[in-house]
PDB file of N, CA and C in Angstrom:
ATOM      1  N   MET K  15      30.045 -19.536  -5.731  1.00 61.00           N
ATOM      2  CA  MET K  15      28.663 -19.142  -5.914  1.00 61.00           C
ATOM      3  C   MET K  15      27.954 -20.120  -6.835  1.00 61.00           C
ATOM      4  N   ASN K  16      28.641 -20.712  -7.766  1.00 86.00           N
ATOM      5  CA  ASN K  16      28.001 -21.559  -8.768  1.00 86.00           C
ATOM      6  C   ASN K  16      27.269 -22.755  -8.171  1.00 86.00           C
ATOM      7  N   GLU K  17      27.814 -23.360  -7.121  1.00 94.00           N
ATOM      8  CA  GLU K  17      27.192 -24.563  -6.565  1.00 94.00           C
ATOM      9  C   GLU K  17      25.797 -24.270  -6.006  1.00 94.00           C
ATOM     10  N   ILE K  18      25.682 -23.242  -5.171  1.00 94.00           N
ATOM     11  CA  ILE K  18      24.382 -22.902  -4.596  1.00 94.00           C
ATOM     12  C   ILE K  18      23.437 -22.408  -5.690  1.00 94.00           C
ATOM     13  N   LEU K  19      23.943 -21.557  -6.569  1.00 94.00           N
ATOM     14  CA  LEU K  19      23.112 -21.029  -7.658  1.00 94.00           C
ATOM     15  C   LEU K  19      22.633 -22.154  -8.566  1.00 94.00           C
ATOM     16  N   ASP K  20      23.494 -23.121  -8.855  1.00 95.00           N
ATOM     17  CA  ASP K  20      23.088 -24.280  -9.662  1.00 95.00           C
ATOM     18  C   ASP K  20      21.964 -25.063  -8.983  1.00 95.00           C
ATOM     19  N   GLN K  21      22.041 -25.198  -7.665  1.00 97.00           N
ATOM     20  CA  GLN K  21      20.991 -25.908  -6.933  1.00 97.00           C
ATOM     21  C   GLN K  21      19.668 -25.132  -6.985  1.00 97.00           C
ATOM     22  N   ILE K  22      19.739 -23.810  -6.884  1.00 95.00           N
ATOM     23  CA  ILE K  22      18.531 -22.981  -6.978  1.00 95.00           C
ATOM     24  C   ILE K  22      17.916 -23.120  -8.364  1.00 95.00           C
ATOM     25  N   ILE K  23      18.740 -23.029  -9.390  1.00 94.00           N
ATOM     26  CA  ILE K  23      18.249 -23.156 -10.767  1.00 94.00           C
ATOM     27  C   ILE K  23      17.637 -24.529 -10.988  1.00 94.00           C
ATOM     28  N   HIS K  24      18.300 -25.566 -10.513  1.00 96.00           N
ATOM     29  CA  HIS K  24      17.769 -26.935 -10.653  1.00 96.00           C
ATOM     30  C   HIS K  24      16.405 -27.067  -9.983  1.00 96.00           C
ATOM     31  N   GLU K  25      16.270 -26.495  -8.788  1.00 96.00           N
ATOM     32  CA  GLU K  25      14.995 -26.556  -8.071  1.00 96.00           C
ATOM     33  C   GLU K  25      13.906 -25.794  -8.831  1.00 96.00           C
ATOM     34  N   LEU K  26      14.258 -24.670  -9.448  1.00 94.00           N
ATOM     35  CA  LEU K  26      13.271 -23.906 -10.219  1.00 94.00           C
ATOM     36  C   LEU K  26      12.913 -24.606 -11.531  1.00 94.00           C
ATOM     37  N   GLU K  27      13.840 -25.353 -12.090  1.00 95.00           N
ATOM     38  CA  GLU K  27      13.530 -26.153 -13.281  1.00 95.00           C
ATOM     39  C   GLU K  27      12.629 -27.327 -12.907  1.00 95.00           C
ATOM     40  N   ARG K  28      12.893 -27.919 -11.749  1.00 96.00           N
ATOM     41  CA  ARG K  28      12.092 -29.044 -11.277  1.00 96.00           C
ATOM     42  C   ARG K  28      10.663 -28.595 -10.980  1.00 96.00           C
ATOM     43  N   GLN K  29      10.552 -27.449 -10.346  1.00 95.00           N
ATOM     44  CA  GLN K  29       9.237 -26.916  -9.981  1.00 95.00           C
ATOM     45  C   GLN K  29       9.286 -25.389 -10.106  1.00 95.00           C
ATOM     46  N   PRO K  30       8.874 -24.859 -11.269  1.00 93.00           N
ATOM     47  CA  PRO K  30       8.895 -23.398 -11.462  1.00 93.00           C
ATOM     48  C   PRO K  30       7.999 -22.685 -10.449  1.00 93.00           C
ATOM     49  N   LEU K  31       8.305 -21.424 -10.222  1.00 91.00           N
ATOM     50  CA  LEU K  31       7.438 -20.609  -9.380  1.00 91.00           C
ATOM     51  C   LEU K  31       6.068 -20.474 -10.029  1.00 91.00           C
ATOM     52  N   GLN K  32       5.064 -20.265  -9.211  1.00 86.00           N
ATOM     53  CA  GLN K  32       3.729 -19.991  -9.738  1.00 86.00           C
ATOM     54  C   GLN K  32       3.641 -18.529 -10.147  1.00 86.00           C
ATOM     55  N   ASN K  33       2.730 -18.235 -11.073  1.00 83.00           N
ATOM     56  CA  ASN K  33       2.477 -16.839 -11.404  1.00 83.00           C
ATOM     57  C   ASN K  33       1.899 -16.136 -10.192  1.00 83.00           C
ATOM     58  N   ASN K  34       2.412 -14.949  -9.914  1.00 77.00           N
ATOM     59  CA  ASN K  34       1.920 -14.162  -8.799  1.00 77.00           C
ATOM     60  C   ASN K  34       0.775 -13.288  -9.299  1.00 77.00           C
ATOM     61  N   ARG K  35      -0.421 -13.543  -8.817  1.00 74.00           N
ATOM     62  CA  ARG K  35      -1.613 -12.807  -9.248  1.00 74.00           C
ATOM     63  C   ARG K  35      -1.831 -11.540  -8.433  1.00 74.00           C
ATOM     64  N   TYR K  36      -1.016 -11.296  -7.419  1.00 71.00           N
ATOM     65  CA  TYR K  36      -1.263 -10.198  -6.497  1.00 71.00           C
ATOM     66  C   TYR K  36      -0.404  -8.963  -6.776  1.00 71.00           C
ATOM     67  N   ARG K  37       0.500  -9.031  -7.721  1.00 65.00           N
ATOM     68  CA  ARG K  37       1.388  -7.899  -8.004  1.00 65.00           C
ATOM     69  C   ARG K  37       1.008  -7.252  -9.328  1.00 65.00           C
ATOM     70  N   LYS K  38      -0.261  -7.032  -9.553  1.00 66.00           N
ATOM     71  CA  LYS K  38      -0.761  -6.529 -10.829  1.00 66.00           C
ATOM     72  C   LYS K  38      -0.212  -5.153 -11.177  1.00 66.00           C
ATOM     73  N   SER K  39       0.091  -4.331 -10.190  1.00 68.00           N
ATOM     74  CA  SER K  39       0.586  -2.983 -10.479  1.00 68.00           C
ATOM     75  C   SER K  39       2.040  -2.982 -10.941  1.00 68.00           C
ATOM     76  N   THR K  40       2.754  -4.086 -10.736  1.00 71.00           N
ATOM     77  CA  THR K  40       4.163  -4.141 -11.136  1.00 71.00           C
ATOM     78  C   THR K  40       4.419  -5.095 -12.290  1.00 71.00           C
ATOM     79  N   GLY K  41       3.401  -5.786 -12.746  1.00 70.00           N
ATOM     80  CA  GLY K  41       3.573  -6.718 -13.859  1.00 70.00           C
ATOM     81  C   GLY K  41       3.003  -8.077 -13.506  1.00 70.00           C
ATOM     82  N   LEU K  42       2.970  -8.937 -14.491  1.00 74.00           N
ATOM     83  CA  LEU K  42       2.479 -10.293 -14.292  1.00 74.00           C
ATOM     84  C   LEU K  42       3.606 -11.268 -14.590  1.00 74.00           C
ATOM     85  N   GLY K  43       3.701 -12.300 -13.799  1.00 80.00           N
ATOM     86  CA  GLY K  43       4.730 -13.302 -14.032  1.00 80.00           C
ATOM     87  C   GLY K  43       5.045 -14.065 -12.771  1.00 80.00           C
ATOM     88  N   ARG K  44       6.118 -14.833 -12.838  1.00 87.00           N
ATOM     89  CA  ARG K  44       6.533 -15.674 -11.717  1.00 87.00           C
ATOM     90  C   ARG K  44       7.387 -14.865 -10.751  1.00 87.00           C
ATOM     91  N   SER K  45       6.817 -14.558  -9.621  1.00 86.00           N
ATOM     92  CA  SER K  45       7.502 -13.762  -8.607  1.00 86.00           C
ATOM     93  C   SER K  45       6.926 -14.136  -7.254  1.00 86.00           C
ATOM     94  N   GLN K  46       7.775 -14.564  -6.328  1.00 89.00           N
ATOM     95  CA  GLN K  46       7.316 -14.943  -4.992  1.00 89.00           C
ATOM     96  C   GLN K  46       8.278 -14.367  -3.956  1.00 89.00           C
ATOM     97  N   THR K  47       7.726 -14.020  -2.803  1.00 88.00           N
ATOM     98  CA  THR K  47       8.539 -13.493  -1.713  1.00 88.00           C
ATOM     99  C   THR K  47       8.647 -14.537  -0.612  1.00 88.00           C
ATOM    100  N   PHE K  48       9.868 -14.754  -0.180  1.00 92.00           N
ATOM    101  CA  PHE K  48      10.188 -15.676   0.909  1.00 92.00           C
ATOM    102  C   PHE K  48      10.681 -14.839   2.086  1.00 92.00           C
ATOM    103  N   GLY K  49      10.421 -15.296   3.290  1.00 93.00           N
ATOM    104  CA  GLY K  49      10.853 -14.572   4.473  1.00 93.00           C
ATOM    105  C   GLY K  49       9.711 -13.767   5.051  1.00 93.00           C
ATOM    106  N   VAL K  50      10.038 -12.688   5.754  1.00 90.00           N
ATOM    107  CA  VAL K  50       9.037 -11.881   6.446  1.00 90.00           C
ATOM    108  C   VAL K  50       8.292 -11.011   5.439  1.00 90.00           C
ATOM    109  N   VAL K  51       6.975 -11.076   5.498  1.00 85.00           N
ATOM    110  CA  VAL K  51       6.128 -10.249   4.632  1.00 85.00           C
ATOM    111  C   VAL K  51       5.153  -9.467   5.496  1.00 85.00           C
ATOM    112  N   PHE K  52       4.702  -8.352   4.966  1.00 80.00           N
ATOM    113  CA  PHE K  52       3.753  -7.492   5.663  1.00 80.00           C
ATOM    114  C   PHE K  52       2.430  -7.550   4.923  1.00 80.00           C
ATOM    115  N   ARG K  53       1.382  -7.815   5.664  1.00 75.00           N
ATOM    116  CA  ARG K  53       0.036  -7.871   5.094  1.00 75.00           C
ATOM    117  C   ARG K  53      -0.784  -6.734   5.679  1.00 75.00           C
ATOM    118  N   ARG K  54      -1.732  -6.260   4.911  1.00 74.00           N
ATOM    119  CA  ARG K  54      -2.518  -5.100   5.342  1.00 74.00           C
ATOM    120  C   ARG K  54      -3.232  -5.320   6.672  1.00 74.00           C
ATOM    121  N   SER K  55      -3.835  -6.468   6.868  1.00 79.00           N
ATOM    122  CA  SER K  55      -4.677  -6.662   8.044  1.00 79.00           C
ATOM    123  C   SER K  55      -4.086  -7.625   9.074  1.00 79.00           C
ATOM    124  N   SER K  56      -2.826  -7.991   8.923  1.00 81.00           N
ATOM    125  CA  SER K  56      -2.192  -8.941   9.844  1.00 81.00           C
ATOM    126  C   SER K  56      -0.810  -8.440  10.227  1.00 81.00           C
ATOM    127  N   PRO K  57      -0.284  -8.919  11.347  1.00 87.00           N
ATOM    128  CA  PRO K  57       1.083  -8.543  11.713  1.00 87.00           C
ATOM    129  C   PRO K  57       2.086  -9.212  10.773  1.00 87.00           C
ATOM    130  N   PRO K  58       3.318  -8.684  10.701  1.00 85.00           N
ATOM    131  CA  PRO K  58       4.344  -9.311   9.855  1.00 85.00           C
ATOM    132  C   PRO K  58       4.523 -10.781  10.228  1.00 85.00           C
ATOM    133  N   ASP K  59       4.736 -11.602   9.218  1.00 89.00           N
ATOM    134  CA  ASP K  59       4.900 -13.040   9.441  1.00 89.00           C
ATOM    135  C   ASP K  59       5.667 -13.613   8.259  1.00 89.00           C
ATOM    136  N   TYR K  60       6.120 -14.850   8.395  1.00 91.00           N
ATOM    137  CA  TYR K  60       6.793 -15.519   7.286  1.00 91.00           C
ATOM    138  C   TYR K  60       5.784 -15.828   6.182  1.00 91.00           C
ATOM    139  N   SER K  61       6.215 -15.666   4.942  1.00 90.00           N
ATOM    140  CA  SER K  61       5.319 -15.951   3.820  1.00 90.00           C
ATOM    141  C   SER K  61       5.022 -17.444   3.740  1.00 90.00           C
ATOM    142  N   ARG K  62       3.914 -17.755   3.121  1.00 90.00           N
ATOM    143  CA  ARG K  62       3.524 -19.170   2.985  1.00 90.00           C
ATOM    144  C   ARG K  62       4.523 -19.939   2.132  1.00 90.00           C
ATOM    145  N   TRP K  63       5.295 -19.242   1.306  1.00 91.00           N
ATOM    146  CA  TRP K  63       6.270 -19.921   0.445  1.00 91.00           C
ATOM    147  C   TRP K  63       7.429 -20.491   1.252  1.00 91.00           C
ATOM    148  N   CYS K  64       7.656 -19.986   2.456  1.00 94.00           N
ATOM    149  CA  CYS K  64       8.726 -20.532   3.301  1.00 94.00           C
ATOM    150  C   CYS K  64       8.458 -21.986   3.656  1.00 94.00           C
ATOM    151  N   TRP K  65       7.203 -22.338   3.850  1.00 93.00           N
ATOM    152  CA  TRP K  65       6.899 -23.734   4.169  1.00 93.00           C
ATOM    153  C   TRP K  65       6.435 -24.510   2.951  1.00 93.00           C
ATOM    154  N   LYS K  66       5.826 -23.836   1.953  1.00 94.00           N
ATOM    155  CA  LYS K  66       5.426 -24.554   0.742  1.00 94.00           C
ATOM    156  C   LYS K  66       6.638 -24.979  -0.082  1.00 94.00           C
ATOM    157  N   ARG K  67       7.675 -24.161  -0.065  1.00 95.00           N
ATOM    158  CA  ARG K  67       8.905 -24.449  -0.812  1.00 95.00           C
ATOM    159  C   ARG K  67      10.094 -24.362   0.146  1.00 95.00           C
ATOM    160  N   ALA K  68      10.064 -25.170   1.207  1.00 96.00           N
ATOM    161  CA  ALA K  68      11.071 -25.090   2.273  1.00 96.00           C
ATOM    162  C   ALA K  68      12.488 -25.333   1.758  1.00 96.00           C
ATOM    163  N   TYR K  69      12.660 -26.285   0.839  1.00 97.00           N
ATOM    164  CA  TYR K  69      14.003 -26.564   0.324  1.00 97.00           C
ATOM    165  C   TYR K  69      14.531 -25.370  -0.466  1.00 97.00           C
ATOM    166  N   LEU K  70      13.697 -24.794  -1.324  1.00 96.00           N
ATOM    167  CA  LEU K  70      14.107 -23.611  -2.087  1.00 96.00           C
ATOM    168  C   LEU K  70      14.428 -22.459  -1.145  1.00 96.00           C
ATOM    169  N   TYR K  71      13.599 -22.267  -0.123  1.00 96.00           N
ATOM    170  CA  TYR K  71      13.853 -21.209   0.861  1.00 96.00           C
ATOM    171  C   TYR K  71      15.195 -21.428   1.553  1.00 96.00           C
ATOM    172  N   SER K  72      15.509 -22.657   1.907  1.00 97.00           N
ATOM    173  CA  SER K  72      16.794 -22.923   2.569  1.00 97.00           C
ATOM    174  C   SER K  72      17.967 -22.616   1.638  1.00 97.00           C
ATOM    175  N   LEU K  73      17.821 -22.909   0.349  1.00 96.00           N
ATOM    176  CA  LEU K  73      18.871 -22.579  -0.616  1.00 96.00           C
ATOM    177  C   LEU K  73      19.044 -21.065  -0.752  1.00 96.00           C
ATOM    178  N   LEU K  74      17.929 -20.339  -0.770  1.00 96.00           N
ATOM    179  CA  LEU K  74      17.995 -18.881  -0.879  1.00 96.00           C
ATOM    180  C   LEU K  74      18.657 -18.265   0.345  1.00 96.00           C
ATOM    181  N   ILE K  75      18.340 -18.786   1.524  1.00 96.00           N
ATOM    182  CA  ILE K  75      18.974 -18.292   2.758  1.00 96.00           C
ATOM    183  C   ILE K  75      20.470 -18.591   2.735  1.00 96.00           C
ATOM    184  N   GLU K  76      20.823 -19.792   2.313  1.00 96.00           N
ATOM    185  CA  GLU K  76      22.246 -20.154   2.227  1.00 96.00           C
ATOM    186  C   GLU K  76      22.981 -19.220   1.269  1.00 96.00           C
ATOM    187  N   PHE K  77      22.369 -18.963   0.121  1.00 95.00           N
ATOM    188  CA  PHE K  77      22.972 -18.054  -0.857  1.00 95.00           C
ATOM    189  C   PHE K  77      23.112 -16.652  -0.267  1.00 95.00           C
ATOM    190  N   GLY K  78      22.030 -16.151   0.347  1.00 94.00           N
ATOM    191  CA  GLY K  78      22.059 -14.808   0.915  1.00 94.00           C
ATOM    192  C   GLY K  78      23.085 -14.661   2.021  1.00 94.00           C
ATOM    193  N   ASP K  79      23.154 -15.632   2.902  1.00 94.00           N
ATOM    194  CA  ASP K  79      24.121 -15.582   4.002  1.00 94.00           C
ATOM    195  C   ASP K  79      25.550 -15.543   3.488  1.00 94.00           C
ATOM    196  N   LYS K  80      25.781 -16.189   2.369  1.00 94.00           N
ATOM    197  CA  LYS K  80      27.142 -16.287   1.843  1.00 94.00           C
ATOM    198  C   LYS K  80      27.528 -15.102   0.956  1.00 94.00           C
ATOM    199  N   TYR K  81      26.574 -14.540   0.206  1.00 93.00           N
ATOM    200  CA  TYR K  81      26.932 -13.569  -0.827  1.00 93.00           C
ATOM    201  C   TYR K  81      26.309 -12.185  -0.698  1.00 93.00           C
ATOM    202  N   VAL K  82      25.376 -11.977   0.205  1.00 93.00           N
ATOM    203  CA  VAL K  82      24.729 -10.670   0.336  1.00 93.00           C
ATOM    204  C   VAL K  82      25.308  -9.952   1.549  1.00 93.00           C
ATOM    205  N   ASP K  83      25.777  -8.717   1.321  1.00 91.00           N
ATOM    206  CA  ASP K  83      26.474  -7.969   2.366  1.00 91.00           C
ATOM    207  C   ASP K  83      25.565  -7.126   3.251  1.00 91.00           C
ATOM    208  N   VAL K  84      24.296  -6.988   2.913  1.00 90.00           N
ATOM    209  CA  VAL K  84      23.382  -6.190   3.740  1.00 90.00           C
ATOM    210  C   VAL K  84      22.464  -7.137   4.522  1.00 90.00           C
ATOM    211  N   PRO K  85      22.047  -6.751   5.721  1.00 91.00           N
ATOM    212  CA  PRO K  85      21.108  -7.595   6.468  1.00 91.00           C
ATOM    213  C   PRO K  85      19.784  -7.702   5.704  1.00 91.00           C
ATOM    214  N   PHE K  86      19.155  -8.854   5.758  1.00 91.00           N
ATOM    215  CA  PHE K  86      17.888  -9.034   5.046  1.00 91.00           C
ATOM    216  C   PHE K  86      16.969  -9.933   5.855  1.00 91.00           C
ATOM    217  N   ASN K  87      15.657  -9.735   5.646  1.00 91.00           N
ATOM    218  CA  ASN K  87      14.670 -10.601   6.283  1.00 91.00           C
ATOM    219  C   ASN K  87      13.646 -11.114   5.278  1.00 91.00           C
ATOM    220  N   ALA K  88      13.828 -10.741   4.002  1.00 91.00           N
ATOM    221  CA  ALA K  88      12.940 -11.219   2.946  1.00 91.00           C
ATOM    222  C   ALA K  88      13.709 -11.303   1.635  1.00 91.00           C
ATOM    223  N   ILE K  89      13.274 -12.224   0.792  1.00 92.00           N
ATOM    224  CA  ILE K  89      13.885 -12.426  -0.526  1.00 92.00           C
ATOM    225  C   ILE K  89      12.746 -12.531  -1.529  1.00 92.00           C
ATOM    226  N   THR K  90      12.767 -11.667  -2.531  1.00 89.00           N
ATOM    227  CA  THR K  90      11.810 -11.786  -3.628  1.00 89.00           C
ATOM    228  C   THR K  90      12.527 -12.458  -4.780  1.00 89.00           C
ATOM    229  N   LEU K  91      11.984 -13.560  -5.205  1.00 89.00           N
ATOM    230  CA  LEU K  91      12.577 -14.343  -6.284  1.00 89.00           C
ATOM    231  C   LEU K  91      11.724 -14.152  -7.532  1.00 89.00           C
ATOM    232  N   ASN K  92      12.318 -13.603  -8.578  1.00 87.00           N
ATOM    233  CA  ASN K  92      11.649 -13.403  -9.856  1.00 87.00           C
ATOM    234  C   ASN K  92      12.201 -14.398 -10.859  1.00 87.00           C
ATOM    235  N   GLN K  93      11.325 -15.041 -11.594  1.00 84.00           N
ATOM    236  CA  GLN K  93      11.726 -16.029 -12.592  1.00 84.00           C
ATOM    237  C   GLN K  93      11.124 -15.607 -13.930  1.00 84.00           C
ATOM    238  N   ASN K  94      11.988 -15.083 -14.839  1.00 80.00           N
ATOM    239  CA  ASN K  94      11.525 -14.594 -16.139  1.00 80.00           C
ATOM    240  C   ASN K  94      10.364 -13.621 -15.965  1.00 80.00           C
ATOM    241  N   TYR K  95      10.537 -12.659 -15.083  1.00 77.00           N
ATOM    242  CA  TYR K  95       9.487 -11.718 -14.703  1.00 77.00           C
ATOM    243  C   TYR K  95       9.825 -10.348 -15.265  1.00 77.00           C
ATOM    244  N   LYS K  96       9.015  -9.870 -16.183  1.00 76.00           N
ATOM    245  CA  LYS K  96       9.205  -8.538 -16.739  1.00 76.00           C
ATOM    246  C   LYS K  96       8.450  -7.559 -15.856  1.00 76.00           C
ATOM    247  N   CYS K  97       9.195  -6.810 -15.080  1.00 74.00           N
ATOM    248  CA  CYS K  97       8.616  -5.933 -14.078  1.00 74.00           C
ATOM    249  C   CYS K  97       8.348  -4.551 -14.672  1.00 74.00           C
ATOM    250  N   LEU K  98       7.197  -4.011 -14.391  1.00 72.00           N
ATOM    251  CA  LEU K  98       6.863  -2.652 -14.794  1.00 72.00           C
ATOM    252  C   LEU K  98       7.546  -1.668 -13.851  1.00 72.00           C
ATOM    253  N   PRO K  99       7.788  -0.444 -14.307  1.00 77.00           N
ATOM    254  CA  PRO K  99       8.368   0.562 -13.390  1.00 77.00           C
ATOM    255  C   PRO K  99       7.458   0.752 -12.174  1.00 77.00           C
ATOM    256  N   HIS K 100       8.053   0.749 -10.987  1.00 70.00           N
ATOM    257  CA  HIS K 100       7.295   0.939  -9.758  1.00 70.00           C
ATOM    258  C   HIS K 100       8.242   1.339  -8.635  1.00 70.00           C
ATOM    259  N   ARG K 101       7.667   1.723  -7.499  1.00 74.00           N
ATOM    260  CA  ARG K 101       8.450   2.072  -6.317  1.00 74.00           C
ATOM    261  C   ARG K 101       7.993   1.169  -5.179  1.00 74.00           C
ATOM    262  N   ASP K 102       8.934   0.506  -4.528  1.00 72.00           N
ATOM    263  CA  ASP K 102       8.617  -0.345  -3.376  1.00 72.00           C
ATOM    264  C   ASP K 102       8.506   0.551  -2.145  1.00 72.00           C
ATOM    265  N   THR K 103       7.287   0.781  -1.685  1.00 72.00           N
ATOM    266  CA  THR K 103       7.077   1.716  -0.583  1.00 72.00           C
ATOM    267  C   THR K 103       7.389   1.118   0.785  1.00 72.00           C
ATOM    268  N   GLY K 104       7.346  -0.196   0.926  1.00 70.00           N
ATOM    269  CA  GLY K 104       7.559  -0.813   2.229  1.00 70.00           C
ATOM    270  C   GLY K 104       9.005  -1.116   2.558  1.00 70.00           C
ATOM    271  N   ASN K 105       9.905  -0.970   1.609  1.00 74.00           N
ATOM    272  CA  ASN K 105      11.305  -1.295   1.866  1.00 74.00           C
ATOM    273  C   ASN K 105      11.948  -0.287   2.813  1.00 74.00           C
ATOM    274  N   GLU K 106      12.778  -0.773   3.710  1.00 78.00           N
ATOM    275  CA  GLU K 106      13.560   0.078   4.597  1.00 78.00           C
ATOM    276  C   GLU K 106      15.013  -0.317   4.464  1.00 78.00           C
ATOM    277  N   GLY K 107      15.895   0.654   4.375  1.00 79.00           N
ATOM    278  CA  GLY K 107      17.320   0.361   4.280  1.00 79.00           C
ATOM    279  C   GLY K 107      17.723  -0.038   2.856  1.00 79.00           C
ATOM    280  N   GLU K 108      18.868  -0.661   2.769  1.00 81.00           N
ATOM    281  CA  GLU K 108      19.427  -1.040   1.476  1.00 81.00           C
ATOM    282  C   GLU K 108      18.775  -2.298   0.921  1.00 81.00           C
ATOM    283  N   SER K 109      18.803  -2.415  -0.396  1.00 80.00           N
ATOM    284  CA  SER K 109      18.353  -3.629  -1.081  1.00 80.00           C
ATOM    285  C   SER K 109      19.469  -4.105  -1.987  1.00 80.00           C
ATOM    286  N   THR K 110      19.457  -5.364  -2.325  1.00 81.00           N
ATOM    287  CA  THR K 110      20.447  -5.937  -3.227  1.00 81.00           C
ATOM    288  C   THR K 110      19.714  -6.709  -4.304  1.00 81.00           C
ATOM    289  N   ILE K 111      20.146  -6.512  -5.556  1.00 80.00           N
ATOM    290  CA  ILE K 111      19.589  -7.273  -6.677  1.00 80.00           C
ATOM    291  C   ILE K 111      20.700  -8.159  -7.218  1.00 80.00           C
ATOM    292  N   ILE K 112      20.386  -9.437  -7.377  1.00 81.00           N
ATOM    293  CA  ILE K 112      21.364 -10.395  -7.924  1.00 81.00           C
ATOM    294  C   ILE K 112      20.721 -11.075  -9.101  1.00 81.00           C
TER     295      ILE K 112
END
């Protein structure tokens, strides 16, 4: 696990995540979702971070494929993000926190 995780950490040190301005109800900080996202007025689609940070996304997929035991179609990456108590209403099935 260390090799892939080291590459993810290196990529985040090279280019930290941007502050997410859209998650005000759960806190402020660096948090981005990669993979399939649901928007209020559009059909589900891949988040813009999949192509803006394609290398980081590929590392996250590699990590998930190797170490996550539940099927997944999205990854939320938090970087030094102090999250307020909240309930994720759109989640279906199991989730994994690493």
